[in-house]
Coordinates of C-alpha atoms in Angstrom, one line a residue:
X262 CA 128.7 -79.7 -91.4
X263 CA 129.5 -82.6 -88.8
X264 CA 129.2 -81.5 -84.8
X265 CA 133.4 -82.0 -84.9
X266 CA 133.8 -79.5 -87.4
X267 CA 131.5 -77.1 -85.7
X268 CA 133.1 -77.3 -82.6
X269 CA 136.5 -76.3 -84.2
X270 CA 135.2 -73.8 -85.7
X271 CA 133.8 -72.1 -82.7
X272 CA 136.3 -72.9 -80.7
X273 CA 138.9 -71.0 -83.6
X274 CA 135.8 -68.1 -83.2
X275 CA 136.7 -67.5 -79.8
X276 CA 140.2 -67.8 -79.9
X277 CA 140.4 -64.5 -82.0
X278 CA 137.9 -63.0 -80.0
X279 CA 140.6 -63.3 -76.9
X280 CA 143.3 -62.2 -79.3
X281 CA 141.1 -59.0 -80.0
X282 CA 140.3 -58.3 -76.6
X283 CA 144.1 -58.7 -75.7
X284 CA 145.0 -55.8 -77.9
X285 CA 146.5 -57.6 -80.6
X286 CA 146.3 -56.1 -84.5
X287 CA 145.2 -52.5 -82.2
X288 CA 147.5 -50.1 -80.8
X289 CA 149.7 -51.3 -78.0
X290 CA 148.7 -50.3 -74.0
X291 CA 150.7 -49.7 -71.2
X292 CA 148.8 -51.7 -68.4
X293 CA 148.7 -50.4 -64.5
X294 CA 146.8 -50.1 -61.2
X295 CA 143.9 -47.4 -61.2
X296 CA 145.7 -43.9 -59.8
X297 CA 149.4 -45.2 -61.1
X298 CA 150.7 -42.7 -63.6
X299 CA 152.4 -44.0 -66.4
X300 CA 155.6 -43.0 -65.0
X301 CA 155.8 -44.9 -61.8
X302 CA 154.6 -48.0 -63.4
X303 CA 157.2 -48.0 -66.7
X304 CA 160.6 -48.5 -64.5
X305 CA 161.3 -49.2 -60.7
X306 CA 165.0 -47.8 -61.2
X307 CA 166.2 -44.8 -59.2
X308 CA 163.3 -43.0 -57.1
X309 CA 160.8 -41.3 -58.6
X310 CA 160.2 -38.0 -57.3
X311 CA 157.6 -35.8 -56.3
X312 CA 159.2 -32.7 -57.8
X313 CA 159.5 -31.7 -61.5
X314 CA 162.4 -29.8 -63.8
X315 CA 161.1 -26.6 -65.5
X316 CA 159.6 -28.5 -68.3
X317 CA 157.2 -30.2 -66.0
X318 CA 158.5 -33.8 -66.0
X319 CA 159.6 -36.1 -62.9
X320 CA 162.7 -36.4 -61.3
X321 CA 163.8 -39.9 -61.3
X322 CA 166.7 -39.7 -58.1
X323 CA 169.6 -42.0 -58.7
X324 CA 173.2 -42.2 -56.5
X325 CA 175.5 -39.9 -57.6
X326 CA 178.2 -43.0 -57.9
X327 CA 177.4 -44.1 -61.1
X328 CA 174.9 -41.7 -62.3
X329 CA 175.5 -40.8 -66.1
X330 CA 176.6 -37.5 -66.9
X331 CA 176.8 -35.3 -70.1
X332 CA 179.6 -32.7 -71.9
X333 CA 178.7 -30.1 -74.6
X334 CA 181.0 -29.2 -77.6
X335 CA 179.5 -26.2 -80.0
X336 CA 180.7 -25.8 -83.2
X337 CA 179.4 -22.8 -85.0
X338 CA 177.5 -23.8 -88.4
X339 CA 178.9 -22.3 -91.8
X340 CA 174.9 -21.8 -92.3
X341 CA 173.9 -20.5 -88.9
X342 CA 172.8 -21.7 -85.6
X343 CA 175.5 -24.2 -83.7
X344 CA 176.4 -27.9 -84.2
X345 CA 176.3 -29.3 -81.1
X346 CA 178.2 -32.7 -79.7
X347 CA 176.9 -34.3 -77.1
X348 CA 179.9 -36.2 -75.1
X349 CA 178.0 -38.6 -72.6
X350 CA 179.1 -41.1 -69.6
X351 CA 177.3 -43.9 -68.2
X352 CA 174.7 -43.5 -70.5
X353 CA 173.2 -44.6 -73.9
X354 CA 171.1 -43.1 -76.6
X355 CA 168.0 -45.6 -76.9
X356 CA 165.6 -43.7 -79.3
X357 CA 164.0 -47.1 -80.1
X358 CA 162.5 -47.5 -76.6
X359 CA 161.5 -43.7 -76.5
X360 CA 158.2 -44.2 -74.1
X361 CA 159.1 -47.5 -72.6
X362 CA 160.2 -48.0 -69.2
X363 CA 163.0 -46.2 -67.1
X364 CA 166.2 -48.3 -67.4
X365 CA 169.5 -47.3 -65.8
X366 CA 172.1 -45.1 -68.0
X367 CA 169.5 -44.9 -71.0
X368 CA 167.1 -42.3 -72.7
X369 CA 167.4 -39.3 -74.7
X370 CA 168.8 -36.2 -74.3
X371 CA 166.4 -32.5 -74.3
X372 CA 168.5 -29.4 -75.7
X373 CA 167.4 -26.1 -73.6
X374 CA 168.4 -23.0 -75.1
X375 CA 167.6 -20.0 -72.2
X376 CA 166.3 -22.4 -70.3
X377 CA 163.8 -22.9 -72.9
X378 CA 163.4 -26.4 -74.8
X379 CA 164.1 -26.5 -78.4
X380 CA 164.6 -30.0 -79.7
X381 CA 165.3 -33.6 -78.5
X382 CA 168.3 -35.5 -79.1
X383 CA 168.7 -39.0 -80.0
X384 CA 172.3 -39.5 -80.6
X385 CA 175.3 -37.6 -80.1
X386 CA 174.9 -34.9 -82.4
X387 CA 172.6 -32.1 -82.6
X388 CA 172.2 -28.2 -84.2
X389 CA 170.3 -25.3 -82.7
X390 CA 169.6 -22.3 -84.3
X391 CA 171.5 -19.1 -83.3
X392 CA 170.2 -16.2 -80.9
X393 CA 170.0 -17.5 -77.7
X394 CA 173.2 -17.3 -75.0
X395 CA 172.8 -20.4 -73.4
X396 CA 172.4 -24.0 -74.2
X397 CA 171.3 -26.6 -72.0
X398 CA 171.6 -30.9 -72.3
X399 CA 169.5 -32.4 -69.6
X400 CA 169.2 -36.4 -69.2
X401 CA 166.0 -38.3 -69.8
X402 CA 165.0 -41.8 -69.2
X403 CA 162.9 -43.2 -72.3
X404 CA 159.8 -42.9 -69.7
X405 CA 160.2 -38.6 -70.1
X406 CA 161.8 -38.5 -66.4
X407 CA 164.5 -36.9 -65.7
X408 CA 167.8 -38.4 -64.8
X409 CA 168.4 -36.7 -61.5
X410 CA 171.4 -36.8 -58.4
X411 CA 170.5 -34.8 -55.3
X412 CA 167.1 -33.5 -56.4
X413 CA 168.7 -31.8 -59.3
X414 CA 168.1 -32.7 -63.0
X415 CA 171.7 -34.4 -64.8
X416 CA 172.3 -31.7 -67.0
X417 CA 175.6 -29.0 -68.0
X418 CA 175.0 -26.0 -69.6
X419 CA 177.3 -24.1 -72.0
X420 CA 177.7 -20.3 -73.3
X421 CA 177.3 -19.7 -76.8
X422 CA 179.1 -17.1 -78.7
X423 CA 181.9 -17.2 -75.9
X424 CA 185.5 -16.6 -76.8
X425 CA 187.7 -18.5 -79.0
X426 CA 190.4 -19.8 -76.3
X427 CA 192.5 -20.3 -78.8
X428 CA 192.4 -16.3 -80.5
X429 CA 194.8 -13.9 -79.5
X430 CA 193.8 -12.4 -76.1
X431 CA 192.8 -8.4 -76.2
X432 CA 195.8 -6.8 -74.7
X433 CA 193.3 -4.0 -73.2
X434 CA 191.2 -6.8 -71.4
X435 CA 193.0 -8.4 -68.2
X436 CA 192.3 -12.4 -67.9
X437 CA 189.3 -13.2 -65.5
X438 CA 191.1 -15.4 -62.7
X439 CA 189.7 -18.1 -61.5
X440 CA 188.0 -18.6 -58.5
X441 CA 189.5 -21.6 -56.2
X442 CA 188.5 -22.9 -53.0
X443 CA 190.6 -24.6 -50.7
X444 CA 188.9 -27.4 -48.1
X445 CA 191.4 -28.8 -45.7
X446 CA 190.9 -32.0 -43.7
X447 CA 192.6 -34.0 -41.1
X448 CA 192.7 -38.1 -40.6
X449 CA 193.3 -39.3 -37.4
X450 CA 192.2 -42.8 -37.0
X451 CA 188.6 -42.9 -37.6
X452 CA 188.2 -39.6 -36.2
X453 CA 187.8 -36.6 -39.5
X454 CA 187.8 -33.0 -39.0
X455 CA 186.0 -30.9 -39.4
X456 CA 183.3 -33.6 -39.4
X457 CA 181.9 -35.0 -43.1
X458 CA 180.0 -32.3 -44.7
X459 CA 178.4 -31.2 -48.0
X460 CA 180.5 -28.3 -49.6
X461 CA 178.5 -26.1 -52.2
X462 CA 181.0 -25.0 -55.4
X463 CA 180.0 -23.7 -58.5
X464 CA 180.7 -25.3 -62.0
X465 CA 183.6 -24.0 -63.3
X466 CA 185.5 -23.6 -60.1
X467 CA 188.6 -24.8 -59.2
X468 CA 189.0 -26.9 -55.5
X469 CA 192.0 -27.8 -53.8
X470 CA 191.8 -30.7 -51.7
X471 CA 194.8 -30.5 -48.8
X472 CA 194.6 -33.9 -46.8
X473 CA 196.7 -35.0 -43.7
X474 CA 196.0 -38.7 -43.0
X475 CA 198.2 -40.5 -39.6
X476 CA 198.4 -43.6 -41.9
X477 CA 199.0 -44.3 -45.2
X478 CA 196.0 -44.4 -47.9
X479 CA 194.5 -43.1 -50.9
X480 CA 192.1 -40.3 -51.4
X481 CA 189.8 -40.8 -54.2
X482 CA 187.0 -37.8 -55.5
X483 CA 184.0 -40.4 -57.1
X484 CA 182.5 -39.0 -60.4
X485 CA 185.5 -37.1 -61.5
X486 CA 188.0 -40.8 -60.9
X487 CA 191.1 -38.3 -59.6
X488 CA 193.3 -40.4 -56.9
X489 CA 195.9 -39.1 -54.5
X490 CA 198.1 -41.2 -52.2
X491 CA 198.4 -40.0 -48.6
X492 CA 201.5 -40.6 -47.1
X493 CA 201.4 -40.9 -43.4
X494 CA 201.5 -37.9 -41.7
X495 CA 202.4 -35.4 -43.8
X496 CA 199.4 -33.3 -45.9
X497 CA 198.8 -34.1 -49.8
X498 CA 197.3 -31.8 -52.0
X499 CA 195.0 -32.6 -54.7
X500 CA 193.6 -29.7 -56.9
X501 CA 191.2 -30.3 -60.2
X502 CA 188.2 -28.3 -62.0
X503 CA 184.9 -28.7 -61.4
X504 CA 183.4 -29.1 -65.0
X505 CA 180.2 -31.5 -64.2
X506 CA 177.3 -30.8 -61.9
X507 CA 175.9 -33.3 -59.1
X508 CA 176.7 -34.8 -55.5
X509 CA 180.3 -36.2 -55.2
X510 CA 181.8 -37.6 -52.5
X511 CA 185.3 -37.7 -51.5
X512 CA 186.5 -40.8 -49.3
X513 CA 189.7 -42.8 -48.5
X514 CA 189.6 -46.0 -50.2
X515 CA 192.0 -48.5 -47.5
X516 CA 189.6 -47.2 -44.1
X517 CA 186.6 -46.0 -46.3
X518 CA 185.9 -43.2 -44.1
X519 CA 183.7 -40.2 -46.4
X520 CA 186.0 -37.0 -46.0
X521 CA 183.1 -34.7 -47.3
X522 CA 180.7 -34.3 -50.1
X523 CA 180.8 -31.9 -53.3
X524 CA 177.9 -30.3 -54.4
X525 CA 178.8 -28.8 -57.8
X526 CA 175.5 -26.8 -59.5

């Protein structure tokens, strides 16, 4: 063998000894400073937080303008247990980067049924078995943290078993009303009262938003997209229900003053 073609040949020797020591043809690492977890070095999007939802995993903060959010339709299954349709905003399933790093609006869905997890979902639909009274989709980023607004995880829960709305109602059992709440607020120049505050409501409950502005503008709630024009001077009234959980805030969009903040859990 001439010295040229022993040179190649170790040369092609410790090539592959660099590929081997890369990882390559072995199972794929995640690489990261000593003391890093996994989870803070797979995605700098939203803020990672120090506390956990009640399956142990990170909170991974994001602003409540634009953070996804998630609907539940049940269906009940001719062979038991519930078919369940997951309706999402802002978000996408992304079950082939399951693991990978935390990317805005993506990751999988965990289903919770008394507040206990029962399966994953990858996609829009689902089916949990029957027996339980409550069922749970929380948002996950494909790094296993959850998608959270105001320290809380992005999740909406549902009753199972409840009432067809559309049966005949029991004449013996009087309608449940339903709650309301009523925040009034004045405009005058850049002054608002009372001052911007959060307001704490409960999913489900219906708010009616009466607004006097001393110029004209528009009032718009973020999250739920519901617009009202003020006229000047006189009060407008703006009612809706409160069907998704999270931080809202409710601001005039030609002076851009914030009005107040909803706090729907």
């Amino acid at each position: 063998m001439t010295a040229r073609r022993r040179a190649a040949r170790a040369a092609l020797v410790l090539a592959l000894g660099a590929a081997l020591a890369a990882g390559c043809g072995g199972r794929p690492t995640t690489h990261h400073k000593p003391g890093t977890s996994h989870q803070e070095a797979t995605g700098g999007n939203g803020t990672l937080l120090a506390a956990e939802d009640s399956t142990g995993h990170r909170l991974r903060e994001v602003p409540a303008d634009g953070a996804p959010a998630v609907r539940i339709e049940t269906r009940p299954d001719s062979e038991g247990g519930w078919n369940v349709h997951l309706l999402v905003e802002r978000f996408r399933f992304t079950p082939e980067s399951v693991g990978g790093a935390a990317l805005p609006g993506r990751g999988h869905v965990r289903l919770l049924l008394d507040g206990r997890e029962t399966a994953r979902a990858y996609g829009p639909w689902a089916h949990v078995p029957a027996g339980a009274c409550t069922l749970t989709a929380r948002l996950y980023a494909d790094d296993h943290t959850a998608w959270a607004v105001a320290g809380r995880p992005v999740e909406t829960t549902v009753r199972l078993g409840a009432p067809d709305p559309s049966a005949p109602a029991d004449p013996t059992t009087a309608p449940s009303p339903v709650v309301g709440r009523t925040v009034t607020i004045t405009v005058t120049g850049d002054s608002v009262q009372p001052p911007p505050s959060r307001v704490e409501l409960t999913k489900g409950e219906r708010l009616t938003l009466t607004v006097t502005s001393d110029r004209a503008d528009t009032l718009h709630v973020h999250g739920y997209d519901r617009e009202l024009p003020l006229p000047a001077g006189r009060a407008a009234t703006l009612t809706l229900t409160l069907d998704r959980t999270g931080l809202f805030e409710v601001e005039t969009h030609e002076s851009g003053l914030v009005l107040t903040q909803l706090v729907v859990r």
